[in-house]
Short mmCIF file of N, CA and C and ligand atoms in Angstrom, two decimals:
data_model
loop_
_atom_site.label_atom_id
_atom_site.label_comp_id
_atom_site.label_asym_id
_atom_site.label_seq_id
_atom_site.Cartn_x
_atom_site.Cartn_y
_atom_site.Cartn_z
N MET Q 1 47.25 53.82 83.94
CA MET Q 1 47.88 55.11 83.63
C MET Q 1 47.47 55.59 82.24
N ARG Q 2 47.22 56.93 82.13
CA ARG Q 2 46.84 57.43 80.82
C ARG Q 2 48.05 57.44 79.89
N LYS Q 3 47.79 57.14 78.67
CA LYS Q 3 48.87 56.90 77.72
C LYS Q 3 49.26 58.19 77.00
N HIS Q 4 50.53 58.39 76.75
CA HIS Q 4 50.97 59.46 75.83
C HIS Q 4 51.19 58.79 74.48
N PHE Q 5 50.55 59.29 73.46
CA PHE Q 5 50.63 58.63 72.15
C PHE Q 5 51.91 59.04 71.42
N ARG Q 6 52.51 58.08 70.75
CA ARG Q 6 53.61 58.41 69.83
C ARG Q 6 52.96 58.87 68.54
N LYS Q 7 53.39 59.99 67.97
CA LYS Q 7 52.69 60.56 66.82
C LYS Q 7 53.60 60.77 65.63
N HIS Q 8 52.97 60.85 64.46
CA HIS Q 8 53.72 61.21 63.25
C HIS Q 8 53.00 62.37 62.58
N ASN Q 9 53.71 63.13 61.76
CA ASN Q 9 53.09 64.27 61.08
C ASN Q 9 52.16 63.76 59.98
N LEU Q 10 51.08 64.54 59.76
CA LEU Q 10 50.11 64.14 58.73
C LEU Q 10 50.00 65.24 57.70
N PRO Q 11 49.76 64.91 56.43
CA PRO Q 11 49.36 65.95 55.48
C PRO Q 11 48.00 66.49 55.94
N VAL Q 12 47.85 67.82 56.01
CA VAL Q 12 46.60 68.37 56.58
C VAL Q 12 45.36 67.90 55.83
N GLU Q 13 45.51 67.57 54.55
CA GLU Q 13 44.33 67.14 53.80
C GLU Q 13 43.84 65.75 54.24
N ASN Q 14 44.61 65.07 55.10
CA ASN Q 14 44.19 63.74 55.54
C ASN Q 14 43.47 63.73 56.89
N ILE Q 15 43.23 64.90 57.48
CA ILE Q 15 42.66 64.89 58.83
C ILE Q 15 41.21 64.43 58.87
N ARG Q 16 40.54 64.38 57.71
CA ARG Q 16 39.15 63.94 57.67
C ARG Q 16 38.96 62.62 58.41
N ARG Q 17 39.96 61.77 58.31
CA ARG Q 17 39.88 60.45 58.94
C ARG Q 17 39.64 60.56 60.45
N TYR Q 18 40.13 61.66 61.05
CA TYR Q 18 40.04 61.81 62.50
C TYR Q 18 38.83 62.66 62.93
N LEU Q 19 38.26 63.42 61.99
CA LEU Q 19 37.23 64.39 62.37
C LEU Q 19 35.85 64.14 61.78
N GLU Q 20 35.68 63.05 61.07
CA GLU Q 20 34.39 62.84 60.40
C GLU Q 20 33.60 61.70 61.04
N PRO Q 21 33.20 61.87 62.29
CA PRO Q 21 32.54 60.73 62.94
C PRO Q 21 31.06 60.61 62.65
N GLY Q 22 30.42 61.65 62.09
CA GLY Q 22 28.96 61.63 61.92
C GLY Q 22 28.52 60.53 60.97
N PRO Q 23 27.29 60.07 61.10
CA PRO Q 23 26.82 59.01 60.21
C PRO Q 23 26.68 59.51 58.78
N ILE Q 24 26.99 58.64 57.87
CA ILE Q 24 26.71 58.92 56.47
C ILE Q 24 25.19 59.03 56.30
N VAL Q 25 24.76 60.02 55.54
CA VAL Q 25 23.33 60.20 55.31
C VAL Q 25 23.04 60.23 53.82
N LEU Q 26 21.78 60.03 53.49
CA LEU Q 26 21.32 60.16 52.10
C LEU Q 26 20.42 61.38 52.04
N VAL Q 27 20.77 62.34 51.20
CA VAL Q 27 19.98 63.59 51.09
C VAL Q 27 19.05 63.46 49.90
N SER Q 28 17.75 63.49 50.16
CA SER Q 28 16.81 63.44 49.03
C SER Q 28 16.28 64.84 48.76
N SER Q 29 16.01 65.07 47.48
CA SER Q 29 15.56 66.41 47.07
C SER Q 29 14.52 66.26 45.97
N ALA Q 30 13.79 67.34 45.74
CA ALA Q 30 12.81 67.37 44.64
C ALA Q 30 12.74 68.79 44.11
N TRP Q 31 12.68 68.87 42.77
CA TRP Q 31 12.58 70.18 42.14
C TRP Q 31 11.98 70.03 40.76
N LYS Q 32 10.93 70.78 40.50
CA LYS Q 32 10.27 70.77 39.19
C LYS Q 32 9.96 69.36 38.69
N GLY Q 33 9.33 68.54 39.55
CA GLY Q 33 8.90 67.21 39.14
C GLY Q 33 10.01 66.17 39.10
N ARG Q 34 11.26 66.58 39.37
CA ARG Q 34 12.37 65.60 39.40
C ARG Q 34 12.74 65.33 40.85
N ARG Q 35 13.29 64.14 41.11
CA ARG Q 35 13.72 63.81 42.47
C ARG Q 35 15.15 63.28 42.40
N ASN Q 36 15.82 63.32 43.51
CA ASN Q 36 17.20 62.85 43.50
C ASN Q 36 17.65 62.47 44.91
N ILE Q 37 18.78 61.73 44.95
CA ILE Q 37 19.41 61.39 46.24
C ILE Q 37 20.92 61.51 46.07
N MET Q 38 21.58 61.98 47.09
CA MET Q 38 23.05 61.93 47.13
C MET Q 38 23.51 61.43 48.50
N THR Q 39 24.72 60.90 48.52
CA THR Q 39 25.34 60.45 49.78
C THR Q 39 26.09 61.63 50.38
N MET Q 40 26.02 61.78 51.70
CA MET Q 40 26.69 62.92 52.33
C MET Q 40 27.31 62.55 53.67
N GLY Q 41 28.54 63.00 53.85
CA GLY Q 41 29.22 62.79 55.13
C GLY Q 41 29.55 64.10 55.84
N TRP Q 42 29.59 65.19 55.10
CA TRP Q 42 30.06 66.46 55.67
C TRP Q 42 28.89 67.26 56.23
N HIS Q 43 28.44 66.89 57.41
CA HIS Q 43 27.34 67.60 58.05
C HIS Q 43 27.65 67.78 59.53
N THR Q 44 27.00 68.75 60.13
CA THR Q 44 27.21 69.01 61.56
C THR Q 44 25.95 69.58 62.20
N VAL Q 45 25.67 69.13 63.41
CA VAL Q 45 24.59 69.75 64.19
C VAL Q 45 25.08 71.12 64.63
N MET Q 46 24.22 72.14 64.53
CA MET Q 46 24.64 73.50 64.88
C MET Q 46 23.85 74.08 66.06
N GLU Q 47 22.64 73.60 66.30
CA GLU Q 47 21.81 74.15 67.37
C GLU Q 47 20.70 73.15 67.67
N PHE Q 48 20.26 73.12 68.97
CA PHE Q 48 19.15 72.21 69.35
C PHE Q 48 17.81 72.80 68.91
N SER Q 49 17.59 74.06 69.33
CA SER Q 49 16.28 74.65 69.12
C SER Q 49 16.40 76.14 68.75
N PRO Q 50 16.11 76.54 67.52
CA PRO Q 50 15.62 75.68 66.46
C PRO Q 50 16.66 74.63 66.10
N SER Q 51 16.19 73.52 65.55
CA SER Q 51 17.07 72.40 65.23
C SER Q 51 17.81 72.70 63.91
N LEU Q 52 19.09 73.08 64.04
CA LEU Q 52 19.85 73.47 62.85
C LEU Q 52 20.95 72.47 62.52
N VAL Q 53 21.08 72.16 61.24
CA VAL Q 53 22.12 71.25 60.75
C VAL Q 53 22.78 71.92 59.55
N GLY Q 54 24.11 71.98 59.58
CA GLY Q 54 24.84 72.54 58.43
C GLY Q 54 25.46 71.42 57.61
N CYS Q 55 25.61 71.64 56.31
CA CYS Q 55 26.26 70.61 55.49
C CYS Q 55 26.87 71.22 54.23
N VAL Q 56 27.85 70.50 53.70
CA VAL Q 56 28.48 70.91 52.45
C VAL Q 56 27.96 70.02 51.32
N ILE Q 57 27.41 70.68 50.30
CA ILE Q 57 26.99 69.96 49.08
C ILE Q 57 27.73 70.61 47.93
N SER Q 58 28.66 69.89 47.35
CA SER Q 58 29.51 70.46 46.29
C SER Q 58 28.67 70.95 45.12
N SER Q 59 29.10 72.08 44.54
CA SER Q 59 28.29 72.69 43.48
C SER Q 59 28.28 71.84 42.22
N GLY Q 60 29.24 70.91 42.10
CA GLY Q 60 29.26 70.03 40.92
C GLY Q 60 28.19 68.94 40.99
N ASN Q 61 27.64 68.73 42.15
CA ASN Q 61 26.62 67.67 42.30
C ASN Q 61 25.28 68.13 41.73
N HIS Q 62 24.58 67.19 41.12
CA HIS Q 62 23.24 67.48 40.59
C HIS Q 62 22.33 67.98 41.73
N SER Q 63 22.51 67.44 42.92
CA SER Q 63 21.68 67.82 44.07
C SER Q 63 21.82 69.30 44.42
N PHE Q 64 22.97 69.88 44.13
CA PHE Q 64 23.25 71.25 44.57
C PHE Q 64 22.15 72.21 44.11
N GLU Q 65 21.88 72.26 42.81
CA GLU Q 65 20.88 73.20 42.30
C GLU Q 65 19.49 72.80 42.77
N MET Q 66 19.25 71.49 42.91
CA MET Q 66 17.91 71.05 43.35
C MET Q 66 17.61 71.56 44.76
N VAL Q 67 18.60 71.47 45.67
CA VAL Q 67 18.32 71.94 47.03
C VAL Q 67 18.42 73.46 47.12
N ARG Q 68 19.30 74.05 46.30
CA ARG Q 68 19.43 75.51 46.35
C ARG Q 68 18.14 76.17 45.87
N ARG Q 69 17.58 75.61 44.80
CA ARG Q 69 16.36 76.22 44.24
C ARG Q 69 15.11 75.87 45.05
N SER Q 70 15.00 74.62 45.47
CA SER Q 70 13.79 74.23 46.22
C SER Q 70 13.84 74.69 47.67
N ARG Q 71 15.06 74.95 48.15
CA ARG Q 71 15.31 75.38 49.55
C ARG Q 71 14.77 74.34 50.55
N GLU Q 72 14.80 73.08 50.13
CA GLU Q 72 14.32 71.99 50.98
C GLU Q 72 15.13 70.73 50.72
N CYS Q 73 15.10 69.83 51.68
CA CYS Q 73 15.64 68.49 51.44
C CYS Q 73 15.16 67.59 52.58
N VAL Q 74 15.45 66.29 52.44
CA VAL Q 74 15.28 65.37 53.56
C VAL Q 74 16.62 64.71 53.82
N ILE Q 75 17.03 64.72 55.08
CA ILE Q 75 18.24 63.99 55.49
C ILE Q 75 17.76 62.64 56.01
N ASN Q 76 18.15 61.58 55.29
CA ASN Q 76 17.75 60.21 55.62
C ASN Q 76 18.97 59.47 56.17
N VAL Q 77 18.79 58.75 57.27
CA VAL Q 77 19.93 58.06 57.89
C VAL Q 77 19.84 56.56 57.59
N PRO Q 78 20.77 56.04 56.77
CA PRO Q 78 20.76 54.61 56.48
C PRO Q 78 21.55 53.82 57.53
N THR Q 79 21.34 52.54 57.57
CA THR Q 79 22.18 51.66 58.41
C THR Q 79 23.10 50.87 57.47
N THR Q 80 23.89 49.98 58.06
CA THR Q 80 24.83 49.18 57.25
C THR Q 80 24.08 48.29 56.24
N ALA Q 81 22.78 48.08 56.45
CA ALA Q 81 22.01 47.28 55.49
C ALA Q 81 22.01 47.94 54.11
N LEU Q 82 22.27 49.24 54.05
CA LEU Q 82 22.26 49.97 52.77
C LEU Q 82 23.67 50.37 52.31
N THR Q 83 24.68 49.64 52.76
CA THR Q 83 26.06 50.03 52.42
C THR Q 83 26.27 50.11 50.90
N ASP Q 84 25.84 49.12 50.16
CA ASP Q 84 26.05 49.13 48.71
C ASP Q 84 25.32 50.30 48.06
N GLU Q 85 24.12 50.59 48.55
CA GLU Q 85 23.34 51.71 47.99
C GLU Q 85 24.02 53.04 48.31
N VAL Q 86 24.54 53.18 49.53
CA VAL Q 86 25.24 54.41 49.93
C VAL Q 86 26.40 54.68 48.96
N ILE Q 87 27.14 53.64 48.63
CA ILE Q 87 28.29 53.80 47.74
C ILE Q 87 27.80 54.08 46.31
N GLY Q 88 26.82 53.32 45.86
CA GLY Q 88 26.30 53.52 44.50
C GLY Q 88 25.71 54.91 44.31
N ILE Q 89 24.95 55.37 45.29
CA ILE Q 89 24.29 56.69 45.20
C ILE Q 89 25.34 57.79 45.22
N GLY Q 90 26.44 57.55 45.93
CA GLY Q 90 27.52 58.54 46.00
C GLY Q 90 28.47 58.48 44.82
N ASN Q 91 28.26 57.52 43.93
CA ASN Q 91 29.12 57.39 42.76
C ASN Q 91 28.33 57.45 41.46
N SER Q 92 27.18 58.09 41.50
CA SER Q 92 26.37 58.25 40.29
C SER Q 92 25.66 59.59 40.38
N SER Q 93 25.19 60.06 39.23
CA SER Q 93 24.57 61.39 39.22
C SER Q 93 23.09 61.31 38.87
N GLY Q 94 22.32 62.08 39.61
CA GLY Q 94 20.90 62.20 39.31
C GLY Q 94 20.64 62.86 37.97
N ALA Q 95 21.66 63.43 37.36
CA ALA Q 95 21.50 63.99 36.01
C ALA Q 95 21.36 62.85 35.00
N ASP Q 96 21.88 61.65 35.33
CA ASP Q 96 21.89 60.52 34.38
C ASP Q 96 20.81 59.50 34.67
N ILE Q 97 20.51 59.27 35.93
CA ILE Q 97 19.57 58.20 36.30
C ILE Q 97 18.63 58.67 37.40
N ASP Q 98 17.48 57.97 37.53
CA ASP Q 98 16.64 58.15 38.71
C ASP Q 98 17.16 57.15 39.73
N LYS Q 99 17.82 57.66 40.77
CA LYS Q 99 18.50 56.77 41.71
C LYS Q 99 17.51 55.98 42.57
N PHE Q 100 16.29 56.51 42.75
CA PHE Q 100 15.30 55.74 43.51
C PHE Q 100 14.99 54.45 42.76
N ASP Q 101 14.74 54.57 41.45
CA ASP Q 101 14.45 53.38 40.64
C ASP Q 101 15.68 52.49 40.54
N HIS Q 102 16.80 53.11 40.21
CA HIS Q 102 18.02 52.34 39.96
C HIS Q 102 18.43 51.51 41.18
N PHE Q 103 18.31 52.09 42.38
CA PHE Q 103 18.75 51.38 43.59
C PHE Q 103 17.59 50.72 44.33
N GLY Q 104 16.39 50.76 43.72
CA GLY Q 104 15.24 50.05 44.28
C GLY Q 104 14.82 50.57 45.64
N LEU Q 105 14.89 51.89 45.83
CA LEU Q 105 14.48 52.46 47.13
C LEU Q 105 13.04 52.95 47.04
N THR Q 106 12.31 52.78 48.13
CA THR Q 106 10.91 53.22 48.12
C THR Q 106 10.76 54.52 48.91
N THR Q 107 9.77 55.30 48.49
CA THR Q 107 9.61 56.63 49.10
C THR Q 107 8.26 56.72 49.80
N SER Q 108 8.20 57.63 50.73
CA SER Q 108 6.88 58.05 51.22
C SER Q 108 6.89 59.57 51.26
N LYS Q 109 5.69 60.12 51.30
CA LYS Q 109 5.54 61.56 51.22
C LYS Q 109 5.96 62.22 52.52
N ALA Q 110 6.73 63.26 52.39
CA ALA Q 110 7.07 64.04 53.58
C ALA Q 110 5.87 64.90 53.95
N GLU Q 111 5.84 65.37 55.17
CA GLU Q 111 4.71 66.21 55.61
C GLU Q 111 4.95 67.68 55.32
N LYS Q 112 6.20 68.13 55.51
CA LYS Q 112 6.46 69.57 55.46
C LYS Q 112 7.27 70.02 54.26
N VAL Q 113 7.83 69.06 53.49
CA VAL Q 113 8.62 69.44 52.32
C VAL Q 113 8.22 68.55 51.14
N LYS Q 114 8.67 68.96 49.92
CA LYS Q 114 8.29 68.17 48.74
C LYS Q 114 9.24 66.99 48.51
N ALA Q 115 10.47 67.09 49.01
CA ALA Q 115 11.43 65.99 48.83
C ALA Q 115 10.89 64.74 49.53
N PRO Q 116 11.11 63.55 48.91
CA PRO Q 116 10.54 62.32 49.49
C PRO Q 116 11.37 61.75 50.64
N LEU Q 117 10.71 61.00 51.51
CA LEU Q 117 11.40 60.25 52.56
C LEU Q 117 11.82 58.91 51.98
N ILE Q 118 12.96 58.41 52.39
CA ILE Q 118 13.40 57.07 51.96
C ILE Q 118 12.98 56.08 53.04
N ARG Q 119 12.09 55.16 52.67
CA ARG Q 119 11.49 54.28 53.69
C ARG Q 119 12.50 53.28 54.25
N GLU Q 120 13.50 52.90 53.46
CA GLU Q 120 14.49 51.93 53.93
C GLU Q 120 15.47 52.54 54.93
N CYS Q 121 15.38 53.86 55.15
CA CYS Q 121 16.31 54.50 56.09
C CYS Q 121 15.73 54.50 57.50
N TYR Q 122 16.62 54.46 58.45
CA TYR Q 122 16.27 54.34 59.87
C TYR Q 122 15.62 55.61 60.41
N ALA Q 123 16.07 56.77 59.89
CA ALA Q 123 15.50 58.05 60.35
C ALA Q 123 15.37 59.00 59.17
N ASN Q 124 14.41 59.91 59.25
CA ASN Q 124 14.16 60.88 58.17
C ASN Q 124 13.95 62.25 58.81
N PHE Q 125 14.71 63.22 58.36
CA PHE Q 125 14.59 64.58 58.90
C PHE Q 125 14.24 65.54 57.76
N GLU Q 126 13.05 66.10 57.85
CA GLU Q 126 12.61 67.05 56.81
C GLU Q 126 13.21 68.42 57.12
N CYS Q 127 13.83 69.01 56.11
CA CYS Q 127 14.60 70.24 56.34
C CYS Q 127 14.18 71.36 55.39
N ARG Q 128 14.18 72.58 55.96
CA ARG Q 128 14.01 73.78 55.14
C ARG Q 128 15.26 74.63 55.28
N LEU Q 129 15.63 75.29 54.20
CA LEU Q 129 16.84 76.09 54.23
C LEU Q 129 16.66 77.27 55.18
N ALA Q 130 17.53 77.35 56.19
CA ALA Q 130 17.40 78.41 57.20
C ALA Q 130 18.32 79.57 56.87
N ASP Q 131 19.45 79.28 56.22
CA ASP Q 131 20.44 80.33 55.98
C ASP Q 131 21.29 79.90 54.76
N ASP Q 132 21.27 80.75 53.73
CA ASP Q 132 22.05 80.41 52.52
C ASP Q 132 23.26 81.33 52.36
N SER Q 133 23.63 82.03 53.44
CA SER Q 133 24.69 83.04 53.29
C SER Q 133 26.07 82.45 53.00
N LEU Q 134 26.27 81.16 53.28
CA LEU Q 134 27.58 80.56 53.01
C LEU Q 134 27.57 79.64 51.79
N VAL Q 135 26.44 79.62 51.07
CA VAL Q 135 26.33 78.70 49.94
C VAL Q 135 27.28 79.11 48.81
N ASP Q 136 27.28 80.38 48.44
CA ASP Q 136 28.13 80.81 47.32
C ASP Q 136 29.61 80.62 47.65
N LYS Q 137 29.98 80.96 48.89
CA LYS Q 137 31.40 80.92 49.24
C LYS Q 137 31.91 79.50 49.54
N HIS Q 138 31.09 78.71 50.29
CA HIS Q 138 31.60 77.41 50.77
C HIS Q 138 30.70 76.23 50.45
N ASN Q 139 29.68 76.43 49.63
CA ASN Q 139 28.70 75.35 49.37
C ASN Q 139 28.09 74.83 50.66
N PHE Q 140 28.01 75.70 51.66
CA PHE Q 140 27.55 75.29 52.99
C PHE Q 140 26.11 75.73 53.21
N PHE Q 141 25.23 74.75 53.40
CA PHE Q 141 23.79 74.99 53.59
C PHE Q 141 23.46 74.84 55.07
N ILE Q 142 22.70 75.77 55.62
CA ILE Q 142 22.26 75.64 57.01
C ILE Q 142 20.76 75.34 56.99
N TRP Q 143 20.42 74.14 57.47
CA TRP Q 143 19.04 73.65 57.41
C TRP Q 143 18.37 73.73 58.76
N GLU Q 144 17.07 74.02 58.76
CA GLU Q 144 16.28 73.81 59.98
C GLU Q 144 15.49 72.52 59.80
N VAL Q 145 15.63 71.62 60.74
CA VAL Q 145 14.85 70.38 60.70
C VAL Q 145 13.45 70.72 61.19
N VAL Q 146 12.45 70.53 60.33
CA VAL Q 146 11.08 70.94 60.68
C VAL Q 146 10.19 69.74 61.01
N ARG Q 147 10.66 68.55 60.71
CA ARG Q 147 9.95 67.33 61.14
C ARG Q 147 10.96 66.19 61.18
N ALA Q 148 10.87 65.38 62.23
CA ALA Q 148 11.84 64.29 62.39
C ALA Q 148 11.12 63.00 62.75
N GLN Q 149 11.54 61.91 62.11
CA GLN Q 149 11.00 60.59 62.44
C GLN Q 149 12.15 59.62 62.55
N ALA Q 150 12.06 58.68 63.49
CA ALA Q 150 13.11 57.66 63.61
C ALA Q 150 12.48 56.34 63.99
N ALA Q 151 13.14 55.27 63.60
CA ALA Q 151 12.61 53.93 63.88
C ALA Q 151 12.53 53.71 65.38
N VAL Q 152 11.55 52.93 65.79
CA VAL Q 152 11.34 52.65 67.21
C VAL Q 152 12.45 51.72 67.72
N SER Q 153 12.88 50.79 66.91
CA SER Q 153 13.97 49.91 67.31
C SER Q 153 14.78 49.53 66.07
N PRO Q 154 16.05 49.17 66.20
CA PRO Q 154 16.81 49.12 67.45
C PRO Q 154 17.13 50.53 67.95
N LYS Q 155 17.46 50.65 69.24
CA LYS Q 155 17.76 51.96 69.81
C LYS Q 155 19.07 52.50 69.27
N SER Q 156 20.02 51.61 69.06
CA SER Q 156 21.34 52.03 68.56
C SER Q 156 21.65 51.29 67.27
N PRO Q 157 21.19 51.82 66.15
CA PRO Q 157 21.39 51.13 64.88
C PRO Q 157 22.85 51.17 64.45
N GLN Q 158 23.22 50.24 63.59
CA GLN Q 158 24.59 50.27 63.06
C GLN Q 158 24.64 51.24 61.90
N THR Q 159 25.26 52.40 62.15
CA THR Q 159 25.38 53.41 61.10
C THR Q 159 26.78 53.39 60.51
N LEU Q 160 26.89 53.97 59.31
CA LEU Q 160 28.17 54.00 58.59
C LEU Q 160 28.84 55.35 58.80
N HIS Q 161 30.15 55.34 59.00
CA HIS Q 161 30.90 56.59 59.25
C HIS Q 161 32.11 56.57 58.32
N TYR Q 162 32.17 57.54 57.43
CA TYR Q 162 33.17 57.49 56.36
C TYR Q 162 34.47 58.17 56.79
N THR Q 163 35.59 57.50 56.58
CA THR Q 163 36.89 58.10 56.94
C THR Q 163 37.76 58.34 55.70
N GLY Q 164 37.15 58.29 54.52
CA GLY Q 164 37.90 58.53 53.29
C GLY Q 164 38.53 57.25 52.76
N ASP Q 165 39.07 57.33 51.53
CA ASP Q 165 39.78 56.20 50.92
C ASP Q 165 38.95 54.92 50.82
N GLY Q 166 37.62 55.07 50.74
CA GLY Q 166 36.78 53.87 50.59
C GLY Q 166 36.59 53.10 51.88
N ILE Q 167 36.97 53.70 53.03
CA ILE Q 167 36.90 52.99 54.32
C ILE Q 167 35.78 53.58 55.18
N PHE Q 168 34.95 52.71 55.73
CA PHE Q 168 33.88 53.13 56.65
C PHE Q 168 34.14 52.54 58.04
N MET Q 169 33.80 53.33 59.07
CA MET Q 169 33.71 52.76 60.42
C MET Q 169 32.24 52.46 60.63
N VAL Q 170 31.97 51.50 61.51
CA VAL Q 170 30.58 51.18 61.85
C VAL Q 170 30.38 51.53 63.31
N SER Q 171 29.25 52.18 63.63
CA SER Q 171 29.03 52.57 65.03
C SER Q 171 28.99 51.30 65.87
N GLY Q 172 29.49 51.41 67.10
CA GLY Q 172 29.67 50.17 67.87
C GLY Q 172 29.19 50.26 69.29
N ARG Q 173 30.06 49.92 70.23
CA ARG Q 173 29.73 49.79 71.64
C ARG Q 173 29.18 51.10 72.20
N ILE Q 174 28.16 51.03 73.01
CA ILE Q 174 27.56 52.21 73.63
C ILE Q 174 28.08 52.33 75.06
N ILE Q 175 28.51 53.53 75.45
CA ILE Q 175 28.94 53.77 76.83
C ILE Q 175 28.00 54.82 77.42
N SER Q 176 27.31 54.54 78.50
CA SER Q 176 26.45 55.55 79.14
C SER Q 176 27.17 56.14 80.34
N ARG Q 177 27.32 57.45 80.36
CA ARG Q 177 27.93 58.17 81.48
C ARG Q 177 26.98 59.28 81.94
N ARG Q 178 25.68 59.02 81.87
CA ARG Q 178 24.68 60.04 82.18
C ARG Q 178 24.88 60.68 83.54
N ARG Q 179 25.29 59.85 84.53
CA ARG Q 179 25.42 60.35 85.91
C ARG Q 179 26.49 61.43 86.05
N GLN Q 180 27.46 61.46 85.13
CA GLN Q 180 28.54 62.45 85.24
C GLN Q 180 28.19 63.78 84.56
N PHE Q 181 27.03 63.85 83.91
CA PHE Q 181 26.65 65.07 83.18
C PHE Q 181 25.84 66.02 84.05
N LEU Q 182 26.02 67.32 83.84
CA LEU Q 182 25.12 68.29 84.45
C LEU Q 182 23.75 68.09 83.82
N PRO Q 183 22.66 68.17 84.60
CA PRO Q 183 21.32 67.91 84.03
C PRO Q 183 21.04 68.76 82.80
N GLU Q 184 21.46 70.03 82.82
CA GLU Q 184 21.17 70.91 81.67
C GLU Q 184 21.99 70.55 80.43
N MET Q 185 22.97 69.66 80.59
CA MET Q 185 23.77 69.25 79.42
C MET Q 185 23.19 68.01 78.75
N LEU Q 186 22.15 67.42 79.38
CA LEU Q 186 21.59 66.21 78.78
C LEU Q 186 20.45 66.54 77.82
C1 FMN D 1 30.75 58.10 51.49
C2 FMN D 1 30.48 59.33 50.66
C3 FMN D 1 30.33 60.56 51.28
C4 FMN D 1 30.07 61.72 50.52
N1 FMN D 1 29.92 62.92 51.15
C5 FMN D 1 29.65 64.03 50.40
C6 FMN D 1 29.43 65.30 51.04
O1 FMN D 1 29.43 65.42 52.26
N2 FMN D 1 29.20 66.38 50.24
C7 FMN D 1 29.17 66.27 48.86
O2 FMN D 1 28.97 67.29 48.18
N3 FMN D 1 29.36 65.09 48.24
C8 FMN D 1 29.58 63.97 48.99
N4 FMN D 1 29.74 62.76 48.38
C9 FMN D 1 29.69 62.70 46.92
C10 FMN D 1 28.29 62.70 46.34
O3 FMN D 1 27.45 61.78 47.01
C11 FMN D 1 28.40 62.33 44.86
O4 FMN D 1 29.10 63.35 44.19
C12 FMN D 1 27.07 62.04 44.20
O5 FMN D 1 27.32 61.46 42.96
C13 FMN D 1 26.22 63.29 44.01
O6 FMN D 1 25.04 62.91 43.40
P1 FMN D 1 24.18 63.92 42.49
O7 FMN D 1 25.10 64.43 41.42
O8 FMN D 1 23.08 63.08 41.96
O9 FMN D 1 23.73 65.01 43.41
C14 FMN D 1 29.98 61.61 49.12
C15 FMN D 1 30.10 60.35 48.50
C16 FMN D 1 30.35 59.23 49.26
C17 FMN D 1 30.48 57.88 48.60
#
């Protein structure tokens, strides 16, 4: 029998815990000979084709002006192997240190953008700014992914999913229900 949950009221500012399932990513950027990385959880897929991804980058972050001015970035997807780096990169500023050197991450050249790819990450998505109309109001950048690469294996890597308060979920059991989907929905 399907369960009816017993519930309690929540402060609305705490709902992130229930709505932030996407993997934590590392956003790399480059501008005027400088490079940087930040940790990001607030992103969403917006369209398949063109491939659009929206994200919030707070204006206080060093990365904000770098991506706003260069109009490019790379979204790199780390696995749990980089948990300490994810936290360190999200708790330091590119204004003070070169985070690639500090966290010992290696880069390779992207094909379509100047921002570097992080080789230790499982997937790398090169992005160009598609729409900046919400940047001033909400720090919301809409990116078009113009090149994508992902590791051949494992098929389902262990990614980190942030629920706030220093707590991460780790992606887990895979359930395939392909047969129940309309073909055009796959
Ligand atoms: C798990 C985690 C998730 C984060 N998600 C975001 C985010 O979605 N948007 C954002 O602006 N900052 C986010 N941050 C904070 C930035 O990563 C942090 O402010 C970082 O120091 C910015 O680096 P920068 O100043 O070098 O750009 C997150 C930090 C952590 C640890």
